Amino acid sequence: MTTLPPLPMTRPKLTSLARQKLPCSPGTIPRSQLIKEKDDIDHYLEVNFKGLSKEEVAAYRNSYKKNICVDMLRDGYHKSFSELFALMEKWDALRETARVRSLLWLQRPLEEQPDKLDHFYHYLTRAEAAERKEYFEGVYNNLYALACYFNNSEDKWVRNYFYERCFKIAQLIKIDGGKKEAEAHAHMGLLFEEDGQLLEAAEHYEAFHQLTQGRVWKDETGRFLNLLACESLLRTYRLLSDKMLENKEYKQAIRILIKASEIAKEGSDKKMEGEASYYLGLAHLAAGEYETALTVLNTYSKISTDLDDDLSLGRAYEAIAKVLQSQGEMTEAIKYLKKVVKIARNNFQRLDVVRASTMLGDIYNEKGYYNKASQYFQQAFDTTAELTNLREMDETKVHYGIAKAHQIMLTVNNYIESEDLTSLDYLLSWKENRGSIVCDPTIGESRKSTMESLRQVPENLEEERSRFPDNQKNET
Amino acid sequence: MDIIYPLAVPKGRRLCCEVCEAPAERVCTSCTVTYYCGVVHQRADWSSIHEKICQLLIPLRTSMPFYNSEEERRHGLQQLRQRQKHLIEFCYTVAQKYLFEGKHEAAVPAALHSLRFRMNVHGLSSVELVPAYLLLAEASLGLGQIVQAEEYLSQAQWTVLKSTECRYATHSLLHRNLGLLYIAKENYEEARYHLANDIYFASCAFGTEDIRTSGGYFHLANIFHGLKKLDLADTLYTKVSEIWSKYLNDRYQVLSQARIQQIDLLGKRFETDTGLDEAQEAEAIQIMTSIWNIRESTSNTAPQKTIFVLKTLFMLYYLMMNSSKAQEYAMRAFNLAKEQHLSVHEQNTIEELLSLISAEEAHPIT
């Protein structure tokens, strides 16, 4: 028996609404009939209405995370599931520790980021399917895609995890002659480098370099892998040597840098070679081996000239000047420094100008040419003022002040030594207005004598020096 | 075993059969509080559970004695409650044991008792009823009464659905049984869905590599095996055997270390055990043996895997102190390794196992 009407029924809207509120059929019906009717209704609904299926209900009721996991499992991707599950647990643990550490923490739980879960699902299941077919390249590609997806600052550990997985998988890939393995080594090197474990990083980069030697592989952006390997290796070597220089292990640092420059030579990239020799030169300088430093730095400057690279030429000259200065060959050093200033000027490298001018000023200051020294310091100071770099400005200010003080000191000393009334007047007037002192023409002539007297009274100089910079500062 | 006279029984006592709830005709003479509709049900109940709990039922089913003070009354009530709880657990374990031994028929009365006491203590819509429902469903499945099983499972599912706080372990059990039900109904799509849920919940409760999670993997593997997706089933079987092998090996390590220390202290031998309860042991044997059977049929292609399973079985029986079985499996593994010309290392490890068992026999544990 069918109590329900056939489906296509047109009723006015109001009636149909009212009908929904009424019980199915009026009057009292015996229980047995009701049960029968219920079956009919069920059948009717099943046939004519596409309601929510069980899965749709489950999808709605459960968390997205659970749905993803269940989807993986029902198709038998149990490895992906264990992996994802472990990652999620770690994610939560990290969140928890971060939450304990600071109140303001913005990382959302993974459940609230369906995009990421979708990515996990997509790539992990593909990787597992490929693994079942022992098609390791597919595994690698999928895992690598995941690693790339998580390449942002807050999910760094996920990326690192997948880099490690890639590395393990890549060692099984033999068909492509080791390209994947090389890439995996590069990633591992990067991982360790970021972590600050430079020795391990260098090891991986070395393997990377060795695997790419003599190959014409390119990465996605079209750069040669071999070149990339050289670059990364040099970078790591440089960082390593920096650390060693800090610890005063000069010999080791130099050995590493020599290795680096050899690699750079093989890499047949002139610029890189130049860089390598620059750092080698600096290391030699730090170790006190001036002659070798000079020859190495000269090759650097030569390479830079060949390349028409003014910036590195500037750097080369600066380094050479430093070496010469340490050797005590001031005139040579000054010559180089002047070149540096000129080059930097031309290229608007203001910081370089400041550095070079300060060095020049220092040299002149030491030699006693205070006029020149203050001139260069002023130059440095003016440039920093243009840069509006406060820290630098303060530093050059002090230098400038010292030079200026030295300059004034000569005249003051002269006045004091002459012991006559006019000189006293000068001194007094200077003391009152603290401006620049009027220079007596006679003083320029008697510079020699004052220079001598200066050396006789060093305490006096110290005192003056400590007093004047402040004064100078106030002025500026 | 007497016929009862309804007018002679105390007032307010329900005269219905303990097993089927039909009007009762007979009474158990030793406790006089349990009624049956006929000899058949009485026998069934006696052999299943009543023999063990006959005397325990008396205080629960007679009216409480008259207590003089409030304090005594409270104490009496507390005692009653404790007795009930104890009975619940007891009946549950008994039923579970029967199930794992494959005696489905015998499990039903015990499970029913557990369910009834649970209803008394926790009420009709409590989550506590779910384990009992699941037992009954499993027993019905074992007896081939699918409709009955479905009814119990629906009941359980509804209870879980309504309750807000329900442990992951319970969810997992429910889904496992639902999965088994759908396997029996040959609806593999649904079965896979439920087993996936089972694994998920079990992982939430115990972790992905726990032996309690392995059951879900095993059933899932069986489905794929039945569907002829052999590579898929293979990875899942591998996973299950790895889980068990890891557990048993860890257990063995712990025991052998404890044994070394124990000898130092007391100079007596330490007994081995698996650290599992009876139900889990039965499950382990069942799972590993069926995996072994499957591996055996394909052992030509992958003898390593078969040997791995055999070694796990050996460890299991060794820890259960069933040395003859352990030796049998070790011998099988040894022969297989020889036949297939496996590496020397592999053969050596199996020889080590064999020497282990012979040492055990030389010094039987007294």
Coordinates of C-alpha atoms in Angstrom, one line a residue, chain A:
Chain A
M1 CA 0.0 0.0 0.0
T2 CA 1.2 3.4 -0.9
T3 CA 0.1 6.4 1.1
L4 CA 2.5 8.7 -0.5
P5 CA 1.7 10.6 -3.7
P6 CA 3.8 10.2 -6.8
L7 CA 6.7 12.7 -6.9
P8 CA 5.9 15.2 -9.5
M9 CA 3.2 17.1 -7.7
T10 CA 2.5 20.8 -8.1
R11 CA 1.0 22.5 -5.2
P12 CA 0.7 26.2 -4.3
K13 CA 3.6 27.2 -2.1
L14 CA 1.5 27.9 0.9
T15 CA -0.2 24.6 0.9
S16 CA 3.0 22.7 0.6
L17 CA 4.4 24.6 3.5
A18 CA 1.4 23.9 5.6
R19 CA 1.5 20.3 4.6
Q20 CA 5.0 20.0 6.0
K21 CA 3.8 21.0 9.4
L22 CA 0.9 18.5 9.4
P23 CA 1.5 14.9 10.5
C24 CA 1.8 12.6 7.6
S25 CA -1.7 11.4 7.5
P26 CA -4.6 12.3 9.8
G27 CA -6.4 10.1 12.2
T28 CA -5.2 7.2 14.3
I29 CA -3.5 4.4 12.6
P30 CA -2.7 1.0 14.1
R31 CA 0.9 0.4 15.0
S32 CA 1.5 -2.4 12.5
Q33 CA 0.3 -0.1 9.7
L34 CA 2.6 2.6 10.9
I35 CA 5.6 0.3 10.8
K36 CA 4.6 -0.7 7.3
E37 CA 4.2 2.9 6.3
K38 CA 7.6 3.7 7.7
D39 CA 9.2 1.1 5.4
D40 CA 7.4 2.7 2.5
I41 CA 8.6 6.1 3.5
D42 CA 12.1 4.9 3.8
H43 CA 12.0 3.3 0.4
Y44 CA 10.3 6.4 -1.1
L45 CA 13.0 8.7 0.3
E46 CA 15.8 6.4 -0.8
V47 CA 14.5 6.3 -4.3
N48 CA 13.4 9.8 -4.9
F49 CA 15.6 12.0 -2.7
K50 CA 19.3 12.1 -2.9
G51 CA 20.0 12.9 0.7
L52 CA 23.3 12.9 2.4
S53 CA 25.2 9.7 2.0
K54 CA 27.0 8.2 5.0
E55 CA 30.3 9.6 3.8
E56 CA 28.9 13.1 3.4
V57 CA 27.6 12.9 7.0
A58 CA 31.0 11.7 8.2
A59 CA 32.8 14.4 6.3
Y60 CA 30.6 17.0 7.9
R61 CA 30.8 15.6 11.4
N62 CA 34.5 14.9 11.7
S63 CA 37.5 17.1 11.6
Y64 CA 39.2 17.6 8.3
K65 CA 42.3 16.0 9.7
K66 CA 40.5 12.8 10.5
N67 CA 38.9 12.8 7.1
I68 CA 42.2 13.1 5.4
C69 CA 43.7 10.3 7.5
V70 CA 40.7 8.0 6.9
D71 CA 40.9 8.7 3.1
M72 CA 44.5 7.7 3.1
L73 CA 43.9 4.5 5.1
R74 CA 41.0 3.2 3.2
D75 CA 43.0 3.2 0.0
G76 CA 45.8 1.4 1.9
Y77 CA 48.3 4.3 2.1
H78 CA 49.4 3.3 5.6
K79 CA 52.9 4.7 5.3
S80 CA 51.6 8.1 4.4
F81 CA 49.3 7.9 7.3
S82 CA 52.0 7.0 9.8
E83 CA 54.2 9.8 8.4
L84 CA 51.4 12.4 8.5
F85 CA 50.4 11.3 11.9
A86 CA 53.9 11.6 13.3
L87 CA 54.3 15.0 11.7
M88 CA 51.0 16.2 13.2
E89 CA 52.0 15.0 16.6
K90 CA 55.3 16.8 16.3
W91 CA 53.5 19.9 15.1
D92 CA 51.3 19.9 18.1
A93 CA 54.2 19.3 20.4
L94 CA 56.0 22.3 18.8
R95 CA 53.0 24.4 19.1
E96 CA 52.7 23.5 22.8
T97 CA 56.3 24.4 23.6
A98 CA 56.0 27.6 21.6
R99 CA 52.8 28.4 23.5
V100 CA 54.5 27.9 26.8
R101 CA 57.3 30.1 25.8
S102 CA 55.3 33.1 24.6
L103 CA 51.8 34.2 24.8
L104 CA 51.7 35.9 21.5
W105 CA 52.1 33.1 19.1
L106 CA 50.3 33.0 15.8
Q107 CA 51.0 29.5 14.4
R108 CA 47.6 27.9 13.8
P109 CA 47.0 24.2 14.4
L110 CA 47.3 22.0 11.4
E111 CA 43.6 21.1 11.5
E112 CA 42.7 24.7 10.7
Q113 CA 44.9 24.7 7.6
P114 CA 43.2 22.4 5.1
D115 CA 45.5 23.6 2.3
K116 CA 48.5 22.1 3.9
L117 CA 46.6 18.9 4.7
D118 CA 45.5 18.7 1.1
H119 CA 49.1 19.0 0.0
F120 CA 50.2 16.3 2.4
Y121 CA 47.5 14.0 1.1
H122 CA 48.3 14.7 -2.5
Y123 CA 52.0 14.2 -2.5
L124 CA 52.4 11.6 0.2
T125 CA 50.0 9.2 -1.4
R126 CA 51.6 9.7 -4.8
A127 CA 55.0 9.1 -3.3
E128 CA 53.8 5.9 -1.6
A129 CA 52.2 4.7 -4.8
A130 CA 55.5 5.3 -6.6
E131 CA 57.4 3.6 -3.9
R132 CA 55.2 0.5 -4.2
K133 CA 56.2 0.4 -7.9
E134 CA 59.8 1.0 -6.9
Y135 CA 59.8 4.1 -9.1
F136 CA 62.1 6.1 -6.8
E137 CA 62.3 9.2 -9.0
G138 CA 58.5 9.6 -8.5
V139 CA 59.0 9.3 -4.8
Y140 CA 61.7 11.9 -4.9
N141 CA 59.8 14.4 -7.0
N142 CA 56.7 14.2 -4.7
L143 CA 58.7 14.5 -1.5
Y144 CA 60.7 17.4 -3.0
A145 CA 57.4 19.1 -4.0
L146 CA 56.3 18.9 -0.4
A147 CA 59.6 20.3 0.8
C148 CA 59.2 23.2 -1.6
Y149 CA 55.7 23.8 -0.4
F150 CA 56.8 24.1 3.2
N151 CA 59.7 26.4 2.3
N152 CA 58.7 29.3 4.5
S153 CA 60.0 30.5 7.8
E154 CA 57.4 29.0 10.2
D155 CA 57.3 25.5 8.7
K156 CA 61.0 25.2 8.2
W157 CA 61.3 22.0 10.2
V158 CA 58.8 20.3 7.9
R159 CA 60.9 21.2 4.9
N160 CA 64.0 19.9 6.6
Y161 CA 62.2 16.7 7.4
F162 CA 61.4 16.2 3.7
Y163 CA 64.8 17.2 2.6
E164 CA 66.2 14.4 4.7
R165 CA 63.7 12.0 3.3
C166 CA 64.6 13.1 -0.2
F167 CA 68.3 12.6 0.6
K168 CA 67.6 9.0 1.7
I169 CA 65.5 8.2 -1.4
A170 CA 67.9 9.9 -3.8
Q171 CA 70.6 7.4 -2.8
L172 CA 68.5 4.7 -4.3
I173 CA 68.1 6.4 -7.6
K174 CA 70.8 5.2 -10.0
I175 CA 69.3 5.8 -13.4
D176 CA 70.0 9.5 -13.8
G177 CA 73.7 9.2 -13.0
G178 CA 73.4 10.8 -9.7
K179 CA 71.7 14.1 -10.5
K180 CA 69.0 13.6 -7.9
E181 CA 71.6 12.5 -5.4
A182 CA 73.6 15.7 -6.1
E183 CA 70.5 17.8 -5.6
A184 CA 69.8 16.1 -2.4
H185 CA 73.3 16.7 -1.2
A186 CA 72.8 20.4 -2.0
H187 CA 69.6 20.5 0.1
M188 CA 71.3 18.7 3.0
G189 CA 74.1 21.1 2.8
L190 CA 71.7 24.0 2.9
L191 CA 70.0 22.5 5.9
F192 CA 73.2 22.1 7.9
E193 CA 74.4 25.5 6.8
E194 CA 71.2 27.1 8.2
D195 CA 71.6 25.1 11.3
G196 CA 75.2 26.5 11.7
Q197 CA 76.8 23.0 11.4
L198 CA 79.3 24.2 8.8
L199 CA 81.5 21.1 8.8
E200 CA 78.6 18.8 7.9
A201 CA 77.4 21.4 5.4
A202 CA 80.8 21.5 3.7
E203 CA 80.8 17.7 3.6
H204 CA 77.5 17.6 1.7
Y205 CA 78.5 20.5 -0.6
E206 CA 81.7 18.7 -1.4
A207 CA 79.8 15.6 -2.4
F208 CA 77.5 17.9 -4.4
H209 CA 80.4 19.4 -6.1
Q210 CA 82.1 16.1 -6.9
L211 CA 78.9 14.6 -8.3
T212 CA 78.3 17.6 -10.6
Q213 CA 81.8 17.9 -11.8
G214 CA 82.0 17.8 -15.6
R215 CA 78.2 17.6 -16.0
V216 CA 76.0 20.0 -17.8
W217 CA 73.0 19.6 -15.5
K218 CA 70.9 22.6 -14.9
D219 CA 68.4 23.4 -12.2
E220 CA 64.8 24.7 -12.7
T221 CA 66.0 28.2 -13.2
G222 CA 68.5 27.2 -15.8
R223 CA 71.7 27.7 -13.7
F224 CA 74.4 25.1 -14.0
L225 CA 74.5 22.8 -11.0
N226 CA 78.2 22.7 -11.0
L227 CA 78.4 26.4 -10.6
L228 CA 75.9 26.3 -7.9
A229 CA 78.0 23.7 -6.1
C230 CA 81.1 25.9 -6.4
E231 CA 79.3 28.9 -5.0
S232 CA 77.8 27.1 -2.0
L233 CA 81.0 25.4 -1.3
L234 CA 82.9 28.6 -1.4
R235 CA 80.4 30.3 0.8
T236 CA 80.6 27.5 3.4
Y237 CA 84.4 27.5 3.3
R238 CA 84.4 31.2 3.8
L239 CA 82.1 31.0 6.8
L240 CA 84.3 28.1 8.2
S241 CA 87.5 30.1 7.8
D242 CA 85.8 33.2 9.4
K243 CA 85.1 31.1 12.4
M244 CA 88.7 29.7 12.4
L245 CA 90.1 33.2 12.1
E246 CA 88.1 34.2 15.1
N247 CA 89.7 31.4 17.0
K248 CA 93.1 32.4 15.6
E249 CA 93.6 29.1 13.8
Y250 CA 95.2 30.8 10.9
K251 CA 96.9 27.8 9.3
Q252 CA 93.7 25.8 9.0
A253 CA 91.8 28.8 7.7
I254 CA 94.4 29.4 5.0
R255 CA 94.4 25.8 4.1
I256 CA 90.6 25.8 3.6
L257 CA 90.7 29.0 1.7
I258 CA 93.4 27.6 -0.6
K259 CA 91.2 24.7 -1.3
A260 CA 88.3 27.1 -2.0
S261 CA 90.3 29.1 -4.5
E262 CA 91.4 25.9 -6.3
I263 CA 87.7 24.9 -6.6
A264 CA 86.9 28.4 -7.8
K265 CA 89.6 28.0 -10.5
E266 CA 88.1 24.8 -11.6
G267 CA 84.7 26.4 -11.7
S268 CA 86.0 28.7 -14.4
D269 CA 84.1 31.6 -13.1
K270 CA 86.5 34.6 -12.9
K271 CA 84.5 36.5 -10.4
M272 CA 84.3 33.6 -8.0
E273 CA 88.0 33.0 -8.4
G274 CA 88.6 36.7 -7.5
E275 CA 86.4 36.4 -4.4
A276 CA 88.3 33.4 -3.3
S277 CA 91.6 35.0 -3.6
Y278 CA 90.3 38.1 -1.8
Y279 CA 89.4 36.1 1.3
L280 CA 92.6 34.2 1.0
G281 CA 94.5 37.5 1.0
L282 CA 92.6 38.7 4.1
A283 CA 93.4 35.4 5.9
H284 CA 97.1 35.8 5.0
L285 CA 96.9 39.3 6.3
A286 CA 95.4 38.2 9.6
A287 CA 98.1 35.5 9.9
G288 CA 100.7 38.2 9.3
E289 CA 102.1 36.7 6.1
Y290 CA 102.2 40.0 4.2
E291 CA 104.1 39.0 1.1
T292 CA 101.8 36.2 0.2
A293 CA 98.8 38.3 1.0
L294 CA 100.1 41.0 -1.4
T295 CA 100.6 38.5 -4.3
V296 CA 97.2 37.0 -3.8
L297 CA 95.5 40.3 -3.5
N298 CA 97.3 41.5 -6.6
T299 CA 95.8 38.6 -8.6
Y300 CA 92.4 39.7 -7.2
S301 CA 92.9 43.2 -8.4
K302 CA 94.1 41.9 -11.8
I303 CA 91.0 39.8 -12.2
S304 CA 88.9 42.7 -11.2
T305 CA 90.5 44.9 -13.8
D306 CA 90.0 42.3 -16.4
L307 CA 86.3 42.0 -15.5
D308 CA 85.9 45.8 -15.3
D309 CA 84.5 45.4 -11.9
D310 CA 85.2 48.6 -10.1
L311 CA 83.6 47.5 -6.9
S312 CA 85.9 44.5 -6.4
L313 CA 88.8 46.6 -7.6
G314 CA 88.0 49.0 -4.8
R315 CA 87.9 46.2 -2.3
A316 CA 91.2 44.8 -3.6
Y317 CA 93.0 48.1 -3.3
E318 CA 91.6 48.6 0.1
A319 CA 92.9 45.3 1.2
I320 CA 96.2 45.9 -0.4
A321 CA 96.4 49.2 1.4
K322 CA 95.7 47.5 4.7
V323 CA 98.5 45.0 4.0
L324 CA 100.9 47.9 3.1
Q325 CA 99.9 49.8 6.2
S326 CA 100.6 46.8 8.4
Q327 CA 104.0 46.5 6.7
G328 CA 104.6 50.2 7.4
E329 CA 104.8 51.3 3.8
M330 CA 102.6 54.3 4.3
T331 CA 103.2 56.1 1.1
E332 CA 102.2 53.1 -0.9
A333 CA 99.2 52.6 1.2
I334 CA 98.1 56.2 0.8
K335 CA 98.4 55.8 -3.0
Y336 CA 96.1 52.8 -3.0
L337 CA 93.7 54.4 -0.6
K338 CA 93.4 57.5 -2.8
K339 CA 92.6 55.2 -5.7
V340 CA 89.9 53.5 -3.6
V341 CA 88.3 56.8 -2.7
K342 CA 88.3 57.8 -6.3
I343 CA 86.7 54.6 -7.4
A344 CA 84.2 54.6 -4.6
R345 CA 83.3 58.2 -5.4
N346 CA 82.7 57.3 -9.0
N347 CA 80.5 54.4 -8.1
F348 CA 78.6 56.2 -5.3
Q349 CA 79.7 53.7 -2.8
R350 CA 79.5 56.1 0.1
L351 CA 80.3 53.5 2.8
D352 CA 83.5 52.7 1.0
V353 CA 84.4 56.3 0.7
V354 CA 83.9 56.7 4.5
R355 CA 86.0 53.7 5.2
A356 CA 88.8 54.7 2.9
S357 CA 88.8 58.3 4.0
T358 CA 88.9 57.2 7.7
M359 CA 91.9 55.0 7.0
L360 CA 93.6 57.8 5.1
G361 CA 92.9 60.1 8.0
D362 CA 94.3 57.6 10.4
I363 CA 97.5 57.3 8.5
Y364 CA 98.0 61.0 8.2
N365 CA 97.1 61.4 11.8
E366 CA 99.7 59.0 12.8
K367 CA 102.3 60.7 10.7
G368 CA 101.4 64.0 12.2
Y369 CA 99.9 65.6 9.1
Y370 CA 96.9 66.9 11.1
N371 CA 95.7 69.2 8.4
K372 CA 95.4 66.4 5.9
A373 CA 94.0 64.1 8.5
S374 CA 91.3 66.4 9.5
Q375 CA 90.5 67.1 5.9
Y376 CA 90.0 63.4 5.2
F377 CA 88.1 62.9 8.4
Q378 CA 85.9 65.7 7.4
Q379 CA 85.3 64.1 4.1
A380 CA 84.3 60.9 5.9
F381 CA 82.1 62.8 8.2
D382 CA 80.3 64.7 5.5
T383 CA 79.6 61.5 3.6
T384 CA 78.1 59.8 6.7
A385 CA 76.0 62.9 7.3
E386 CA 74.7 62.4 3.8
L387 CA 74.0 58.8 4.6
T388 CA 72.2 59.7 7.8
N389 CA 73.7 56.6 9.4
L390 CA 73.8 57.6 13.1
R391 CA 76.3 55.0 14.3
E392 CA 78.8 55.7 11.5
M393 CA 78.2 59.4 12.0
D394 CA 79.1 59.2 15.6
E395 CA 82.3 57.3 14.9
T396 CA 83.5 59.7 12.2
K397 CA 82.6 62.6 14.4
V398 CA 84.9 61.4 17.0
H399 CA 87.7 60.8 14.5
Y400 CA 87.2 64.2 13.0
G401 CA 87.1 65.8 16.4
I402 CA 90.4 64.2 17.3
A403 CA 92.1 65.3 14.2
K404 CA 90.8 68.8 14.6
A405 CA 92.0 68.9 18.1
H406 CA 95.4 67.9 17.0
Q407 CA 95.3 70.6 14.5
I408 CA 94.4 73.3 16.9
M409 CA 96.7 72.0 19.5
L410 CA 99.7 73.1 17.5
T411 CA 98.6 76.7 17.5
V412 CA 97.6 76.6 21.1
N413 CA 101.0 75.2 22.1
N414 CA 102.7 77.9 20.1
Y415 CA 100.8 80.6 21.8
I416 CA 101.6 79.2 25.2
E417 CA 105.2 78.8 24.4
S418 CA 105.7 82.3 23.1
E419 CA 104.7 83.7 26.5
D420 CA 103.7 87.2 25.4
L421 CA 100.6 89.3 25.8
T422 CA 99.2 89.1 22.3
S423 CA 99.3 85.3 22.5
L424 CA 97.6 85.4 25.8
D425 CA 94.9 87.6 24.3
Y426 CA 94.4 85.1 21.5
L427 CA 94.2 82.3 23.9
L428 CA 91.7 84.0 26.2
S429 CA 89.5 85.1 23.3
W430 CA 89.5 81.5 22.1
K431 CA 88.7 80.2 25.5
E432 CA 85.7 82.5 25.6
N433 CA 84.1 81.8 22.3
R434 CA 85.4 78.3 21.7
G435 CA 85.4 78.9 18.0
S436 CA 88.2 78.3 15.7
I437 CA 91.4 79.8 16.9
V438 CA 92.9 82.5 14.8
C439 CA 96.0 81.2 13.2
D440 CA 99.1 83.2 13.6
P441 CA 101.1 83.4 10.4
T442 CA 104.3 82.8 12.3
I443 CA 103.1 79.5 13.5
G444 CA 103.1 77.8 10.1
E445 CA 106.8 78.5 9.9
S446 CA 107.6 77.2 13.3
R447 CA 105.8 74.0 12.8
K448 CA 108.9 71.9 13.0
S449 CA 109.8 73.2 16.4
T450 CA 106.3 72.6 17.7
M451 CA 106.3 69.2 16.4
E452 CA 109.3 68.5 18.5
S453 CA 107.8 70.1 21.5
L454 CA 104.7 68.0 21.0
R455 CA 106.8 64.9 21.5
Q456 CA 108.3 66.3 24.6
V457 CA 105.0 66.7 26.3
P458 CA 102.8 63.7 25.5
E459 CA 100.7 64.0 28.7
N460 CA 99.7 67.4 27.7
L461 CA 98.6 66.0 24.3
E462 CA 96.5 63.3 25.9
E463 CA 94.8 65.8 28.1
E464 CA 94.0 68.1 25.2
R465 CA 92.8 65.3 23.1
S466 CA 90.4 64.1 25.7
R467 CA 89.0 67.5 26.2
F468 CA 88.6 68.7 22.7
P469 CA 86.5 66.0 21.0
D470 CA 83.6 66.8 23.2
N471 CA 83.9 70.4 22.4
Q472 CA 84.0 69.5 18.7
K473 CA 81.0 67.4 19.1
N474 CA 78.9 70.1 20.6
E475 CA 79.7 72.2 17.8
T476 CA 78.5 69.8 15.2

